[in-house]
PDB file of C-alpha atoms in Angstrom:
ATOM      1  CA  UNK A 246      36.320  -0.662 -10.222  1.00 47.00           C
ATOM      2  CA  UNK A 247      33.300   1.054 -11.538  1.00 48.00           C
ATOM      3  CA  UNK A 248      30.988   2.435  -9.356  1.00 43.00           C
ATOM      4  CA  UNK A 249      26.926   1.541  -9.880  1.00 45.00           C
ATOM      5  CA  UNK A 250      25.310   3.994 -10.229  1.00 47.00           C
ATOM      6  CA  UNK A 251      21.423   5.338 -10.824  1.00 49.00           C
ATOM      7  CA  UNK A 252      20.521   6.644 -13.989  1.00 50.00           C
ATOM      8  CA  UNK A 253      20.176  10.274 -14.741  1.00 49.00           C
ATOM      9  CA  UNK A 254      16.614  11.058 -14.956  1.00 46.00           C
ATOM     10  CA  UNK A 255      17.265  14.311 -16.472  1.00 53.00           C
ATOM     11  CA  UNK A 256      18.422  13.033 -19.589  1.00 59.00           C
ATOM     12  CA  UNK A 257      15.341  10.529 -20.558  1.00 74.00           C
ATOM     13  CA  UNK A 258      12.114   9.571 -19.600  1.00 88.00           C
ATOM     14  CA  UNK A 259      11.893   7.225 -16.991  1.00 87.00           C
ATOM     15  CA  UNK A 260       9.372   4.766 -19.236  1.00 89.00           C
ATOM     16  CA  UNK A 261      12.067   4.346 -21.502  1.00 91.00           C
ATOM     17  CA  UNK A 262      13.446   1.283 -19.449  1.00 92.00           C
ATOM     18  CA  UNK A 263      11.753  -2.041 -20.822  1.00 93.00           C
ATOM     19  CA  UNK A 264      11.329  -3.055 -16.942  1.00 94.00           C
ATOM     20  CA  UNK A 265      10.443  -0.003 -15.282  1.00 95.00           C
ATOM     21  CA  UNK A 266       7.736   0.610 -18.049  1.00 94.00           C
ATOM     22  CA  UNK A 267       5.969  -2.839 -17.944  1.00 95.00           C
ATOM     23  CA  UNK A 268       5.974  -1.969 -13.442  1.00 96.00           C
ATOM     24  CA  UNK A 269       4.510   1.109 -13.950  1.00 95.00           C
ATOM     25  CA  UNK A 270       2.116  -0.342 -16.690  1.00 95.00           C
ATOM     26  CA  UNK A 271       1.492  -3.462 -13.287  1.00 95.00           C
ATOM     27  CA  UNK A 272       1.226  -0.537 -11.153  1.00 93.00           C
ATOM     28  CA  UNK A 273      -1.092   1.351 -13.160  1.00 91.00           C
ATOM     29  CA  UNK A 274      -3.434  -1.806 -14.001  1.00 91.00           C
ATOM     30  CA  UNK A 275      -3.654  -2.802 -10.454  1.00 89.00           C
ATOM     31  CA  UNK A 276      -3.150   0.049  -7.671  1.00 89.00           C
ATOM     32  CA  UNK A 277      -2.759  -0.695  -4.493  1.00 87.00           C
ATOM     33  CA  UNK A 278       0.103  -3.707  -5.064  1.00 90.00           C
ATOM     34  CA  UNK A 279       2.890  -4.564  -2.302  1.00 91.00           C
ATOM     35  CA  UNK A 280       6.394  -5.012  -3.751  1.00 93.00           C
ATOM     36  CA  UNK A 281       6.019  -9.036  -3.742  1.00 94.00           C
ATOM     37  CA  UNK A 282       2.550  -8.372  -6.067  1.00 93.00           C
ATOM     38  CA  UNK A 283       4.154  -6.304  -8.305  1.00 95.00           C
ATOM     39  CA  UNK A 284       6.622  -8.282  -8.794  1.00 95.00           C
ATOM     40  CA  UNK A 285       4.844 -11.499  -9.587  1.00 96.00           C
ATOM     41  CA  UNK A 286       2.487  -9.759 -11.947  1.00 94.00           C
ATOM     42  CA  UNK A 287       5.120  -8.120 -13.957  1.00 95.00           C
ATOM     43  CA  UNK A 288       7.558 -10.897 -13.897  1.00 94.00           C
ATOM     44  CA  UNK A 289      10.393  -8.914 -12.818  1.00 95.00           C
ATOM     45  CA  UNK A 290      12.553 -10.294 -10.096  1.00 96.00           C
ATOM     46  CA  UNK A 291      11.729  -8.420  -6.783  1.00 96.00           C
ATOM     47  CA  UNK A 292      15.447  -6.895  -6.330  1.00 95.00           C
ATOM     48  CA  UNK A 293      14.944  -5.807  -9.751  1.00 95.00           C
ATOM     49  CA  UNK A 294      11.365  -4.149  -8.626  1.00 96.00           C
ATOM     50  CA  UNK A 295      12.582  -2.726  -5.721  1.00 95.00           C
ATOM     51  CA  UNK A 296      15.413  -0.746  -7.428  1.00 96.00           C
ATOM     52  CA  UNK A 297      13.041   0.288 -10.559  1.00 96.00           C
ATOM     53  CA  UNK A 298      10.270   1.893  -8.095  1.00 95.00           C
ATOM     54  CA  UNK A 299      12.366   4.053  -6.137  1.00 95.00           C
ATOM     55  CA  UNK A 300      13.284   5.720  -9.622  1.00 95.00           C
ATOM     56  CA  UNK A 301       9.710   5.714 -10.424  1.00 95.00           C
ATOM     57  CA  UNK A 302       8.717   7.200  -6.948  1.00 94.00           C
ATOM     58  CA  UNK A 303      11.914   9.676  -7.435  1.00 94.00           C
ATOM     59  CA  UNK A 304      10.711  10.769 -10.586  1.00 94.00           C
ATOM     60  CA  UNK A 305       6.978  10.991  -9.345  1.00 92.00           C
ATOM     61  CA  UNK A 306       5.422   8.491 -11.471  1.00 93.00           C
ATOM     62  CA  UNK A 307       4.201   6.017  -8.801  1.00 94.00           C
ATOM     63  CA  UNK A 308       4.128   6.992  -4.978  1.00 92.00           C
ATOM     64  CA  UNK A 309       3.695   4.204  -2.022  1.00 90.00           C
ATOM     65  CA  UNK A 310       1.988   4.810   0.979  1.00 86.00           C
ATOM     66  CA  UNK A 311       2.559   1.985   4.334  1.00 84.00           C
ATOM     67  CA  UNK A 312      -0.681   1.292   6.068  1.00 74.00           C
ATOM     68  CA  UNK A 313      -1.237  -1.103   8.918  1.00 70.00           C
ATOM     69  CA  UNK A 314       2.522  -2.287   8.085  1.00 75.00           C
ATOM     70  CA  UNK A 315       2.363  -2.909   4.455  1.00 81.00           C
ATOM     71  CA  UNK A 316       3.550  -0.623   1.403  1.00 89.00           C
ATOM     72  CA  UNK A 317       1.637  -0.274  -1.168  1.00 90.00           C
ATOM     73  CA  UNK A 318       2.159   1.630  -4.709  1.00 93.00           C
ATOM     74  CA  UNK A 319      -0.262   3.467  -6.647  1.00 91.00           C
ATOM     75  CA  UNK A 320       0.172   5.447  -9.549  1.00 90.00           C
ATOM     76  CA  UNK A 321       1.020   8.890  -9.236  1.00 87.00           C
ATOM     77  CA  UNK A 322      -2.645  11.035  -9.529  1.00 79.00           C
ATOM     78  CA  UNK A 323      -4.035   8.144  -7.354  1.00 72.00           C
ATOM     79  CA  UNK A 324      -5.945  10.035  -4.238  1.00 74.00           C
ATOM     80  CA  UNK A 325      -6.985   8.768  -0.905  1.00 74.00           C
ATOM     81  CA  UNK A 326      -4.327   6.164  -0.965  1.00 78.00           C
ATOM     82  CA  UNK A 327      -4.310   5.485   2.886  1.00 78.00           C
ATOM     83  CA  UNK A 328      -7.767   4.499   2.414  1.00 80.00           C
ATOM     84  CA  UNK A 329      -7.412   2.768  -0.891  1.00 78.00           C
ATOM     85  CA  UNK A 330      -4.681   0.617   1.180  1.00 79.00           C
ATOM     86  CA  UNK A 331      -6.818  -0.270   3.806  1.00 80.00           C
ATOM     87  CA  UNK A 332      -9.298  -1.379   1.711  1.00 80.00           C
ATOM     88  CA  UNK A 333      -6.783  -4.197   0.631  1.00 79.00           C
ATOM     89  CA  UNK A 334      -7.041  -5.841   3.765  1.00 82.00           C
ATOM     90  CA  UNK A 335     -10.027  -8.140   3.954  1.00 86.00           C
ATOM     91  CA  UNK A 336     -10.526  -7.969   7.975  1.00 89.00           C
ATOM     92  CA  UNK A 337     -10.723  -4.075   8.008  1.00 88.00           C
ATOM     93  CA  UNK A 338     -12.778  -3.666   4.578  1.00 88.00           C
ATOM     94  CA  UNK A 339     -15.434  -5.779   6.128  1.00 92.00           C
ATOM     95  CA  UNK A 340     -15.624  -3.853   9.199  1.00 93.00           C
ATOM     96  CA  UNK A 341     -15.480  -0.100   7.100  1.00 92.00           C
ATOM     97  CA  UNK A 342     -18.349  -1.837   4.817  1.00 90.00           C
ATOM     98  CA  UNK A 343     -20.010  -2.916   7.592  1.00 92.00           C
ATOM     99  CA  UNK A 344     -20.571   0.424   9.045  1.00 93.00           C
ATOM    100  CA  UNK A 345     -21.391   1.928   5.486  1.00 91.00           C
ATOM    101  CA  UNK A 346     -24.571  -0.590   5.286  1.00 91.00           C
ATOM    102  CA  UNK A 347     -25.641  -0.811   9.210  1.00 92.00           C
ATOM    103  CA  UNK A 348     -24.410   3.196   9.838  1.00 92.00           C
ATOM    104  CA  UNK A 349     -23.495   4.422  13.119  1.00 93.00           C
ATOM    105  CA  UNK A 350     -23.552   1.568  15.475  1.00 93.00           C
ATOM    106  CA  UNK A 351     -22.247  -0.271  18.440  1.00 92.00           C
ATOM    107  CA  UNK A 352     -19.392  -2.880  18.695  1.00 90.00           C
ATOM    108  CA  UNK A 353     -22.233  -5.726  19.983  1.00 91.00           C
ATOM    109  CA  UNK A 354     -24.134  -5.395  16.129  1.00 94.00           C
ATOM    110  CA  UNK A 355     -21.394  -5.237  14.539  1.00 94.00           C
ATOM    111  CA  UNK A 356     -19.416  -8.305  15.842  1.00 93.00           C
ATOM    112  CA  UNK A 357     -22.683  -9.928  15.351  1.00 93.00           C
ATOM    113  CA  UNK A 358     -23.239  -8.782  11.588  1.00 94.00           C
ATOM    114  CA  UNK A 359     -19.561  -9.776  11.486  1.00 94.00           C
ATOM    115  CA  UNK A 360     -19.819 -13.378  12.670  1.00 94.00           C
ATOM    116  CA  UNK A 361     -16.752 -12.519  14.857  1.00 92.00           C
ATOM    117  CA  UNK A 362     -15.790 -11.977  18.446  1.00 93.00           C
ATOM    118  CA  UNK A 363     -16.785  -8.214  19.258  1.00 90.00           C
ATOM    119  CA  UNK A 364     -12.729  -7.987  20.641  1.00 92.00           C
ATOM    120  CA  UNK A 365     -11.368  -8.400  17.150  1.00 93.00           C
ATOM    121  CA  UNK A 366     -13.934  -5.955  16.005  1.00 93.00           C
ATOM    122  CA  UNK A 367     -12.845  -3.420  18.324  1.00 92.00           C
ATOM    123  CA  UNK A 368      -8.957  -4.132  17.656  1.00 92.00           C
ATOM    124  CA  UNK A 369      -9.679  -3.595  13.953  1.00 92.00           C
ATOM    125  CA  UNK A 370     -11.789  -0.174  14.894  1.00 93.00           C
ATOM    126  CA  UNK A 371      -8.844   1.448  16.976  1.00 91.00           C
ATOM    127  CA  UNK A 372      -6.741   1.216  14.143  1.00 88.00           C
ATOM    128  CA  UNK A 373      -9.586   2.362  12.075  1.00 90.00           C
ATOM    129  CA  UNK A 374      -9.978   5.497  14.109  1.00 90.00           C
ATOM    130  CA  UNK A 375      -6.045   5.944  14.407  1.00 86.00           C
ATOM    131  CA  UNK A 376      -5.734   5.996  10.859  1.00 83.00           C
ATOM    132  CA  UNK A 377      -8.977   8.853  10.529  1.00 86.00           C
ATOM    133  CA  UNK A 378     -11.203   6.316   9.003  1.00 89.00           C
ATOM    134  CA  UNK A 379     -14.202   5.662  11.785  1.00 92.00           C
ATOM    135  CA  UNK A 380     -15.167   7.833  14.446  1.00 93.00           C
ATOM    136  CA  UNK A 381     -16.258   6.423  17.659  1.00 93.00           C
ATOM    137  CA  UNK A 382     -18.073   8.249  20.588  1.00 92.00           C
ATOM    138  CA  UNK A 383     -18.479   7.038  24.065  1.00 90.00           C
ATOM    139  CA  UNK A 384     -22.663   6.747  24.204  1.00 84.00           C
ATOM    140  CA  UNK A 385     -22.453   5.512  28.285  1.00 88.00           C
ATOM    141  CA  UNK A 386     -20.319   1.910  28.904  1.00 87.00           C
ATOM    142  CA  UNK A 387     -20.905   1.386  25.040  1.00 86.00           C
ATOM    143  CA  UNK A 388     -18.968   2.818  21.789  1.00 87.00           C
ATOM    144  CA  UNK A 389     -20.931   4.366  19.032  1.00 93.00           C
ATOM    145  CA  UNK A 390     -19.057   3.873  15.712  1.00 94.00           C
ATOM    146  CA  UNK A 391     -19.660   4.996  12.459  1.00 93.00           C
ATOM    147  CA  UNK A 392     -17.295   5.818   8.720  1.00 92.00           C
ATOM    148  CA  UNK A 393     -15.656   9.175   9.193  1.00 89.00           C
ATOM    149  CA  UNK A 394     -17.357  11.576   6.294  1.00 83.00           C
ATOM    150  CA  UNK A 395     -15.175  10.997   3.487  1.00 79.00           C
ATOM    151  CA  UNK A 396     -15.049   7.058   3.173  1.00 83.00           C
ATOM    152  CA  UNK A 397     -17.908   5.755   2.557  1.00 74.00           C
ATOM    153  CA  UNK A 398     -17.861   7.228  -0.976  1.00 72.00           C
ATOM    154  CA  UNK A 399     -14.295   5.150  -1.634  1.00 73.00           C
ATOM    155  CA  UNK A 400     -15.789   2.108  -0.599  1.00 73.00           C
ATOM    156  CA  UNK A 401     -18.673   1.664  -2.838  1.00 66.00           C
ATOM    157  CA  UNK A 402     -17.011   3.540  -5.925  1.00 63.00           C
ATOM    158  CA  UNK A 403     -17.228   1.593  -9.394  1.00 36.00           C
ATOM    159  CA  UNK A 404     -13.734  -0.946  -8.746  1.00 40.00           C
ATOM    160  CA  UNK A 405     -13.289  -0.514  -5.075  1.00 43.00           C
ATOM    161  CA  UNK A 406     -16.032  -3.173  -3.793  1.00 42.00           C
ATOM    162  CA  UNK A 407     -14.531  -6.601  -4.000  1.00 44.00           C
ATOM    163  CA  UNK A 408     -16.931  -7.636  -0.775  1.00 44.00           C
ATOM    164  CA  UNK A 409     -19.097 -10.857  -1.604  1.00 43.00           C
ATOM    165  CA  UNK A 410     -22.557 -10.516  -2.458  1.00 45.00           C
ATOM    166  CA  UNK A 411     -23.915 -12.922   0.690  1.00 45.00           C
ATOM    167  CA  UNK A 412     -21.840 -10.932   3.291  1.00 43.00           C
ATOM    168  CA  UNK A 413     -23.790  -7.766   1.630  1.00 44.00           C
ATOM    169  CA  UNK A 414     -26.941  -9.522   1.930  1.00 44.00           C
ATOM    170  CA  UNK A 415     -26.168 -10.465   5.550  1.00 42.00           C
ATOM    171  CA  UNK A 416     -25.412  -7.359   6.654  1.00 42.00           C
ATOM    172  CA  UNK A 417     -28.678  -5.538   4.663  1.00 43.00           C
ATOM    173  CA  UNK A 418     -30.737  -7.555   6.378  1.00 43.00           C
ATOM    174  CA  UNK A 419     -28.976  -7.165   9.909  1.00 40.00           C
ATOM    175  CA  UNK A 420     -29.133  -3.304   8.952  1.00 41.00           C
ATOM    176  CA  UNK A 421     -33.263  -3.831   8.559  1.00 41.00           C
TER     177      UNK A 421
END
């Protein structure tokens, strides 16, 4: 009985592969995918997917990065991928462009420019600051917060703004 077993990556390129080229092409066209995107985008079945991105991450053409419990896969030169992941969940882009238009400012405003209780606000800032994305300061019984100094420039950077333009009107005016 034969044993399966990976293909040598010394001896061709790793594009070469009909499937593994058309997920890195998925992976290149879209950053930021989970394995289940990827796979429905490139039409490959997912056990297929999961077996051709390990060679690609093994051969350092893609890399993944897990943040707030999902994996995500960018292409190799890809920077800032924690943030670029983050920014793929809808609940914690709002808050980060939130605090890009209103600045630094307390959990109160922003639940309110939100439209959402100030307690999921603060549960999506914690993780915010865990991950080195917000800062927050004690100012008295209140917490200042405001975008650590490198994000803001991510968020509103030609691609990366999918937020709607009447939450962005909202929150301009709130910011006024």
């Amino acid at each position: 009985m034969a044993v399966s077993k990976r293909e040598s990556s010394s001896d061709s390129c790793p594009l070469e592969n009909d499937r593994r080229r058309m997920i890195y092409e998925t992976v290149e066209a879209e950053p930021g995918l989970c394995l289940s995107a990827v796979s429905e985008q490139s039409g490959v079945a997912l056990s297929t997917v999961r077996y051709h991105v390990r060679v690609l991450e093994d051969e350092n053409v893609i890399q993944s990065v897990t943040v707030c419990g999902k994996r995500r896969y960018f292409p190799f030169s890809q920077d800032d991928l924690e943030l670029r992941s983050v920014l793929f969940e809808p609940a914690k882009r709002r808050v980060l462009e939130a605090l890009a238009t209103l600045g630094p400012t307390h959990n109160a405003r922003l639940a309110t420019a939100l439209e959402c209780d100030s307690s999921t606000v603060s549960h999506h800032l914690s993780m915010l600051e865990d991950a080195g994305f917000v800062v927050r300061e004690r100012d008295g019984r209140t917490v200042v917060n405001e975008l650590a100094p490198t994000v803001e420039s991510v968020i509103f950077e030609d691609g990366a703004n999918h937020g709607s333009d009447e939450s962005e009107s909202r929150l301009e005016t709130e910011a006024a």
